[in-house]
Short mmCIF file of C-alpha atoms in Angstrom, two decimals:
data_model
loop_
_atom_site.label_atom_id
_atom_site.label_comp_id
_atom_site.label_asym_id
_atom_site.label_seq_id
_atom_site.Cartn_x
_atom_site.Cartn_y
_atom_site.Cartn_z
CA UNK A 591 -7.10 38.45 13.96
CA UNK A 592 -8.56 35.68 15.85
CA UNK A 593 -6.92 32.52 17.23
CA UNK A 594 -8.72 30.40 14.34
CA UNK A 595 -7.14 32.68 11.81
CA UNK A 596 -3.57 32.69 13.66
CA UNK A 597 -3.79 28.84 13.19
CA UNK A 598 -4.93 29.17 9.36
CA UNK A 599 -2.30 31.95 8.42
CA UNK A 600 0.59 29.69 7.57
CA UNK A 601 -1.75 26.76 5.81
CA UNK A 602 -3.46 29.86 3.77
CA UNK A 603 0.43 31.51 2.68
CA UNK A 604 1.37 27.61 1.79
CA UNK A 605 -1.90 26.85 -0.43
CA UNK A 606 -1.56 30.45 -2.06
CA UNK A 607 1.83 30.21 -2.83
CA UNK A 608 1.54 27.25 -4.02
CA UNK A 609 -1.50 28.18 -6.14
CA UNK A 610 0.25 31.48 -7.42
CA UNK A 611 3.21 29.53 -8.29
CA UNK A 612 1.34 26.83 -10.20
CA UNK A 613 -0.84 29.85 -12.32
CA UNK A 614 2.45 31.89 -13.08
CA UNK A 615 3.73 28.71 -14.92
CA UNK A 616 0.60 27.94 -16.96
CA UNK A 617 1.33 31.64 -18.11
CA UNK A 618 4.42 31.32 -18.71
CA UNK A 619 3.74 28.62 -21.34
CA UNK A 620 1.80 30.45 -22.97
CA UNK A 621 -1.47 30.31 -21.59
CA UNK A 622 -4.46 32.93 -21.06
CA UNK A 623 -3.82 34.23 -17.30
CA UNK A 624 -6.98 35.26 -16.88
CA UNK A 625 -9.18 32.44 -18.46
CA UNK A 626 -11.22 29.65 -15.64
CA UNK A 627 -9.49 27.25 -17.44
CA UNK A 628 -6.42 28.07 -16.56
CA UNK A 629 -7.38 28.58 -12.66
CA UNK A 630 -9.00 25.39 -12.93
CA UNK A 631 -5.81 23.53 -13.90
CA UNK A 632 -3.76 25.83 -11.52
CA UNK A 633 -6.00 24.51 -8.49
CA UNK A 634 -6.01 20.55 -9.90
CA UNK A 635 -1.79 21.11 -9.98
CA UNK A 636 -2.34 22.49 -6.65
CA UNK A 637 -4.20 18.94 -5.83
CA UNK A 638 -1.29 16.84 -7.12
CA UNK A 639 1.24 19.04 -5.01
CA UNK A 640 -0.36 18.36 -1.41
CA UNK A 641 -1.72 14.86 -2.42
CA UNK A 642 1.85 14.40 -3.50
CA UNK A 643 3.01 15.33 -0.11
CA UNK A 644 0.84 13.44 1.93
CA UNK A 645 1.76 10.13 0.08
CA UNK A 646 3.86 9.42 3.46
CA UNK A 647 0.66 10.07 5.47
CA UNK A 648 -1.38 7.85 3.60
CA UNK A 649 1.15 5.19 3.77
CA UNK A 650 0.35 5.13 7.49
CA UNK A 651 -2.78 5.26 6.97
CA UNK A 652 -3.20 2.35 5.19
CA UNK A 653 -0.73 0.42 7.72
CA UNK A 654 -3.36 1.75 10.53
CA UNK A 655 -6.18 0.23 8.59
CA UNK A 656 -4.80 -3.32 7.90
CA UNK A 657 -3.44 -3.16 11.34
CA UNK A 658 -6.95 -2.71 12.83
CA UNK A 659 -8.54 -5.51 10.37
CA UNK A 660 -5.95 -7.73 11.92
CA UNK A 661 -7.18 -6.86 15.30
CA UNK A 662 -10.77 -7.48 14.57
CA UNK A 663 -10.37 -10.84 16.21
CA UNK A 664 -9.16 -10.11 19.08
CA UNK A 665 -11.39 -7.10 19.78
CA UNK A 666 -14.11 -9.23 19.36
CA UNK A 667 -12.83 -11.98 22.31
CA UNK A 668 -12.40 -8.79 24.19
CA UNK A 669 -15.87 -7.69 23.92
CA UNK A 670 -17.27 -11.13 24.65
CA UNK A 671 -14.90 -10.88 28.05
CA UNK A 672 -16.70 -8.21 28.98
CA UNK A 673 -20.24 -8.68 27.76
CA UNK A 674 -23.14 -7.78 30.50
CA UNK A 675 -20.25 -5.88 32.54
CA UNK A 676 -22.13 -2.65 32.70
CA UNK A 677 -19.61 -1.16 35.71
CA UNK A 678 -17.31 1.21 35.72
CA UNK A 679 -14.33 -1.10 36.85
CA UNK A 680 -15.05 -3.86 33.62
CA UNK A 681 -15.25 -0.79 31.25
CA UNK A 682 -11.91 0.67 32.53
CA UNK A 683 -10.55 -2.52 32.49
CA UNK A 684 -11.35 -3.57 28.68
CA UNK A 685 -10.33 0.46 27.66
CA UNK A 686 -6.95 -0.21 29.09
CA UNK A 687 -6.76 -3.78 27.53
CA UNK A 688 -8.18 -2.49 24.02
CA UNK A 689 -5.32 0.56 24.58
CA UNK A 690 -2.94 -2.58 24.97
CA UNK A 691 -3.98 -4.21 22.19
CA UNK A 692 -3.53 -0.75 20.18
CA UNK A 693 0.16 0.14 21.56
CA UNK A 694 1.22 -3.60 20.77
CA UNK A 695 0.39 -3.21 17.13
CA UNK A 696 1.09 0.30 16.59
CA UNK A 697 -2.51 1.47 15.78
CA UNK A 698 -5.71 3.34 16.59
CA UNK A 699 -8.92 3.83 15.64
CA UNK A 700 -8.10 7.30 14.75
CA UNK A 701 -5.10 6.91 12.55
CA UNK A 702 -7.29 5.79 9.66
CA UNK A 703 -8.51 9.36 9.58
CA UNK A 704 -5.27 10.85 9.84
CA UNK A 705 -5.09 12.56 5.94
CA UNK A 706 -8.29 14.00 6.25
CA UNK A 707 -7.43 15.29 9.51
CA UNK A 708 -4.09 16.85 8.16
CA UNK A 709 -5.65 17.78 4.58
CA UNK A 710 -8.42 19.81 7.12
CA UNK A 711 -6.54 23.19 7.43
CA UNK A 712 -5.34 23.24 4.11
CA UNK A 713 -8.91 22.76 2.78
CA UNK A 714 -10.15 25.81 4.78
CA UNK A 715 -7.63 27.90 3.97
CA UNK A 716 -8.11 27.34 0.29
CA UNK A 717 -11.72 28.21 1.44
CA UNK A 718 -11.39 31.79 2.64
CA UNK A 719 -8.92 32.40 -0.12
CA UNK A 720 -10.97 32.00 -2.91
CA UNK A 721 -14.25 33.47 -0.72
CA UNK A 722 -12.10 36.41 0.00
CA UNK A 723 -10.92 37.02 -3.10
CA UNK A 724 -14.14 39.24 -4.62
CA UNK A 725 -13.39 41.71 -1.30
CA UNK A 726 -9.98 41.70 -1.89
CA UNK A 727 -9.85 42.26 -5.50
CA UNK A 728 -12.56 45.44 -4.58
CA UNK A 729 -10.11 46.72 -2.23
CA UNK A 730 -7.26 46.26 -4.94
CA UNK A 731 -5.38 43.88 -2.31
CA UNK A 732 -3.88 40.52 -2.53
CA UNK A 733 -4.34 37.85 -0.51
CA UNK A 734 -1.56 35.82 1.49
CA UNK A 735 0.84 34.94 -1.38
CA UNK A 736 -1.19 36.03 -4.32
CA UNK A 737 -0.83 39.08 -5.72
CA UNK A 738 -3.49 41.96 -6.03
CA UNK A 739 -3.33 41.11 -9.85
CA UNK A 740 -3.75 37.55 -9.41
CA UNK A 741 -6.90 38.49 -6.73
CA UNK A 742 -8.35 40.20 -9.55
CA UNK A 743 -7.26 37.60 -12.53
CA UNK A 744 -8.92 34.70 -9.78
CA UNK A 745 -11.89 37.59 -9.77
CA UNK A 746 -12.70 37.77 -13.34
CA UNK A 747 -12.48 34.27 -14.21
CA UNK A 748 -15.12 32.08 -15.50
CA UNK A 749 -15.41 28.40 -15.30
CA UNK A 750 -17.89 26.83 -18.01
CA UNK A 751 -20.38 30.36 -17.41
CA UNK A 752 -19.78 30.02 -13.92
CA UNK A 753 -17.44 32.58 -11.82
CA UNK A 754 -14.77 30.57 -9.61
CA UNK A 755 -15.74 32.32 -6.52
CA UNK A 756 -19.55 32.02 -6.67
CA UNK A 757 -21.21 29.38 -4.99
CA UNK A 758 -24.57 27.35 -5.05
CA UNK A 759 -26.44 29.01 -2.34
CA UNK A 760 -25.43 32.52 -3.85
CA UNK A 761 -26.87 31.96 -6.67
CA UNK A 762 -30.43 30.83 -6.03
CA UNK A 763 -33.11 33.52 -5.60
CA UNK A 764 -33.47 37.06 -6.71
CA UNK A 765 -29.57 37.11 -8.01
CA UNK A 766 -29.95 33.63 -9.73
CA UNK A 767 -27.21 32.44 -11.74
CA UNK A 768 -27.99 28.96 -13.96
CA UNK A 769 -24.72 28.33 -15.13
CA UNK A 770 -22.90 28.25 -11.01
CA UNK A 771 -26.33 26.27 -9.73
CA UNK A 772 -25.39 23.78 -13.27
CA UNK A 773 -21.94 23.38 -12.62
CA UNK A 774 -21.89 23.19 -8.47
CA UNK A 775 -24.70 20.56 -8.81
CA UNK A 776 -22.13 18.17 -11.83
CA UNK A 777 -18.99 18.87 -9.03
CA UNK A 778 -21.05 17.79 -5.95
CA UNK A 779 -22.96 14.90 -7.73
CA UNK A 780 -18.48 14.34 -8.61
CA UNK A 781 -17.57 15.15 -5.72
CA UNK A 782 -19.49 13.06 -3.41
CA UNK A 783 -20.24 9.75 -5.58
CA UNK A 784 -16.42 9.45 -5.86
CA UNK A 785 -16.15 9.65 -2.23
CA UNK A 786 -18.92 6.55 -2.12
CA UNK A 787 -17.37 4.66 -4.83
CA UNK A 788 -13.94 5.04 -2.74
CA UNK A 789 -15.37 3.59 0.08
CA UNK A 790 -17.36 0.80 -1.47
CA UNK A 791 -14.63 -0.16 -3.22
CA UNK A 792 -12.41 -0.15 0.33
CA UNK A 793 -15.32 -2.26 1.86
CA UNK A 794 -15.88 -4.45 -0.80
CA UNK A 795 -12.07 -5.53 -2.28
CA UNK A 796 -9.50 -4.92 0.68
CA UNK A 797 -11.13 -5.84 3.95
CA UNK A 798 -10.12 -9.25 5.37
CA UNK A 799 -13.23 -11.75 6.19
CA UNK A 800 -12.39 -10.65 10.29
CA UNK A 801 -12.98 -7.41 9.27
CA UNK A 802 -15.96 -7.34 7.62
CA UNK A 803 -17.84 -8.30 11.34
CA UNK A 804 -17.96 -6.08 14.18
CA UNK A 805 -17.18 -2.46 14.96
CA UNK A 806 -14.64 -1.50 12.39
CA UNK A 807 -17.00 -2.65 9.44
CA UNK A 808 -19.82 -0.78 11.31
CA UNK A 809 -18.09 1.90 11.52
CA UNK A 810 -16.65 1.52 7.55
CA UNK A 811 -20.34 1.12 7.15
CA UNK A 812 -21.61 4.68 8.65
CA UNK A 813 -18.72 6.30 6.62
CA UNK A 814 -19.87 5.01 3.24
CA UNK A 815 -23.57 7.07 3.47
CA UNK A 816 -22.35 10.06 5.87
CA UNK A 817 -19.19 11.06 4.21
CA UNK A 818 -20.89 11.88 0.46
CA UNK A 819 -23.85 13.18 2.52
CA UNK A 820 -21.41 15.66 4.11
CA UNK A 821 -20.08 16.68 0.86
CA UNK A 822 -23.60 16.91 -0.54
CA UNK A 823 -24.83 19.16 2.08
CA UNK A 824 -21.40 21.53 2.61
CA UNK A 825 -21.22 21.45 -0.90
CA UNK A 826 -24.22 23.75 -1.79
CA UNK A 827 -21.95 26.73 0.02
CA UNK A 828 -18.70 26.20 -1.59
CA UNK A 829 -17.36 28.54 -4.33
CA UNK A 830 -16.86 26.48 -7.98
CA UNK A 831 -12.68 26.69 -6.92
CA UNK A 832 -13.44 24.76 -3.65
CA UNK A 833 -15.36 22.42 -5.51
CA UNK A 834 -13.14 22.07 -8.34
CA UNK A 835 -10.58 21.32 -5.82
CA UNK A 836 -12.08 18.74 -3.62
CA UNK A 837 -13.55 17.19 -6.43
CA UNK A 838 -10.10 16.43 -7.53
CA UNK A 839 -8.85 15.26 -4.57
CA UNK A 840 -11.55 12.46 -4.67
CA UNK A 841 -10.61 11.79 -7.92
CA UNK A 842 -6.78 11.68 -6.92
CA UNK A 843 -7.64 9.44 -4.01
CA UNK A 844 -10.10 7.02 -5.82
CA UNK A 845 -7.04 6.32 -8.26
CA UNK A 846 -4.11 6.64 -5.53
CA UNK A 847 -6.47 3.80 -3.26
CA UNK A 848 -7.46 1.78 -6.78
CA UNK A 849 -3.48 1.40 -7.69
CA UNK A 850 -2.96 0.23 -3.93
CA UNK A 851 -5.79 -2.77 -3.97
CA UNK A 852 -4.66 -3.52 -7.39
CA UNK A 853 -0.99 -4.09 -6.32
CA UNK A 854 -0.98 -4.14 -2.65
CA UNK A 855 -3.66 -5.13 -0.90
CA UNK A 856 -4.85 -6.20 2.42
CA UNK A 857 -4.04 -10.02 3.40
CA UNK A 858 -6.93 -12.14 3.05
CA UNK A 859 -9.07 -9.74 1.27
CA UNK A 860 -10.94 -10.50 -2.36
CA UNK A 861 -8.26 -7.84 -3.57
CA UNK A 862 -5.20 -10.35 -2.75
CA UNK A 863 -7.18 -13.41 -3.49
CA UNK A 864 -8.03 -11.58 -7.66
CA UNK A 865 -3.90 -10.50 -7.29
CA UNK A 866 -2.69 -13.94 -6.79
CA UNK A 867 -4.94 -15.36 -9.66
CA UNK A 868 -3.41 -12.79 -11.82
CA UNK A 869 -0.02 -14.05 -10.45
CA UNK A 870 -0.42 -17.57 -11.37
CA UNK A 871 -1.78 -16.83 -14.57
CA UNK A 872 2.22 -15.64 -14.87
CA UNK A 873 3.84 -18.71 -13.23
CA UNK A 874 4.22 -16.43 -10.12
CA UNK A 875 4.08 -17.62 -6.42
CA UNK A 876 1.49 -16.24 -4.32
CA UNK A 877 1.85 -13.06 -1.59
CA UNK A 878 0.12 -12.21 1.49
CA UNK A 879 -1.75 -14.69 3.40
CA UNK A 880 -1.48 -16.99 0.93
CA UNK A 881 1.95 -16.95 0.91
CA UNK A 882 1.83 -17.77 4.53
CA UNK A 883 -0.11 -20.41 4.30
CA UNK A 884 1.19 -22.36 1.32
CA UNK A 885 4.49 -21.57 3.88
CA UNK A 886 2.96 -23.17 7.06
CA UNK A 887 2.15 -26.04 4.86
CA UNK A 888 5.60 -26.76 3.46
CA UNK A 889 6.97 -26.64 7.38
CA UNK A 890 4.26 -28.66 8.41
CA UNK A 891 4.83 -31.28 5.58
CA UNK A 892 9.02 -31.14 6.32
CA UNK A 893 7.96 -31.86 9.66
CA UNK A 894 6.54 -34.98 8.91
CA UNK A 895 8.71 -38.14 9.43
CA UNK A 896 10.02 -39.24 6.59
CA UNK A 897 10.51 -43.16 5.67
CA UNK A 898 13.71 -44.14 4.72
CA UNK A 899 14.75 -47.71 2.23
CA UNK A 900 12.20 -49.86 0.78
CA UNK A 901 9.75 -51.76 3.17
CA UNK A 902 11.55 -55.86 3.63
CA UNK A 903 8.98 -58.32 3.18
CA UNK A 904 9.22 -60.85 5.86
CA UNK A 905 9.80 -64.45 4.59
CA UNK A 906 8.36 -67.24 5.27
CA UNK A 907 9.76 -69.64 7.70
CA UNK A 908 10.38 -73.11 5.68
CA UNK A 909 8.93 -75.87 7.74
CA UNK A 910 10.91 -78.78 8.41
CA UNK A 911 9.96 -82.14 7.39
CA UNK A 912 9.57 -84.25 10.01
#
């Protein structure tokens, strides 16, 4: 066993479990064990249990972001310090002072990408399960947590005419299959619009107006086109149960991030400006920057002096007759 495999043991015995678990209750109630149906919903219960657990993670995540929109600002003084300074001692110098700025606020430029970082191993785990599974039910084995007869159930299933463990690429050529190249094509056209629309949706509703200038939006930018064109391409060599499953993460995410504009979203972004409309429609006061600045003016207005009594008039000064 190599050290790739070491590292992927425990995430592979977690995800199978978990899987084996998930397709021993959907029998239990009554349904077929060996259907694609019932795999299918065993793997999207499998989404909702790690999505479930990374709520925390994504939490942090979304801190990290608005915590780096925030900083946009001063990043961009930073840069403008240092424009032209091509030497090594300037560069150091604004690295240390952009590490600063980081440490102050409790962020970096890679916390954003934190959950898909984490969700990594348990992705490719999932992945030589269900690729491993043909070999494994041949051999009459199981595989990790799964039993030999859940191997073979995973085996035998069929997903809309399409075996769970085939994949696009397989299926092209002298051993073509229509039904996998149908149904991989529908899951990656899924799969990777819904990671667009996630991040059009992040660019366009709950970025601040700081935000949407400089390196973070360029970098929000590349990750709208190469992040579906990633899933496009990888896509094409994933078995249907890898697709089925990271096409429901998107779809978990795109509602998880959708709920979190909706009701919390990031200060001084279209998403808080739309909230607070739909809070004074309700007689509600405002949140967010708003909030702060309806709270600045109220100080600044208390701070004014304030007259006191009515104004006197000053009379007139009788002359007197001479």
């Amino acid at each position: 066993m190599d050290f790739f495999q070491i590292i992927l043991w425990p995430f592979k015995w977690v995800m199978s479990w978990i899987l084996g678990a998930a397709h021993t209750a959907l029998d239990w109630i009554g349904m077929d064990p060996d259907g694609g149906f019932t795999w299918t919903l065993s793997i999207i219960l499998l989404v909702v249990i790690v999505r479930s657990a990374l709520i925390p993670l994504f939490v942090k995540q979304i801190k990290s972001q608005r915590a780096m929109q925030a900083l946009q600002p001063e990043i961009q003084k930073l840069q403008a310090k240092y424009k032209g300074k091509t030497d090594q001692l300037s560069r150091q110098a604004m690295a240390m002072e952009q590490q600063a700025l980081f440490k102050e606020h409790g962020t970096s430029p890679f916390a954003a990408c934190l959950p898909m970082l984490v969700q990594m191993p348990f992705f490719f785990a999932l992945f030589q399960i269900l690729t491993g599974a043909g070999a494994a039910a041949e051999r009459g084995e199981g595989e990790a947590a799964l039993s030999a007869a859940q191997i073979h159930s995973f085996g035998d299933a069929i997903f809309l005419g399409a075996p769970m463990q085939d994949t696009f690429l397989g299926s092209v050529g002298e051993n073509m299959n229509v039904a996998v190249i149908i149904v991989s094509v529908i899951m990656i056209i899924l799969m990777s619009g819904s990671q667009f629309f996630m991040q059009k949706m992040l660019m366009s509703k709950n970025m601040s107006e700081a935000a949407m200038t400089g390196p973070f939006a360029q970098s929000q930018k590349f990750m709208l086109y190469i992040l579906p064109l990633v899933f496009g391409i990888g896509g094409i060599n994933f078995p249907i149960g890898v697709l089925i499953y990271w096409t429901a993460t998107n779809f978990w995410a795109v509602g998880q991030q959708m709920w979190i504009i909706r009701n919390n979203p990031t200060p001084g972004s279209q998403a808080e400006r739309e909230l607070n409309e739909r809070r004074a429609v309700k007689g509600l006061p405002p949140v967010g920057k708003a909030a702060q600045e309806a709270a600045a003016k109220a100080e600044a207005e208390a701070a004014k002096p304030q007259q006191t009594g009515q104004r006197h008039q000053p009379k007139r000064k009788s002359k007197k007759r001479r």
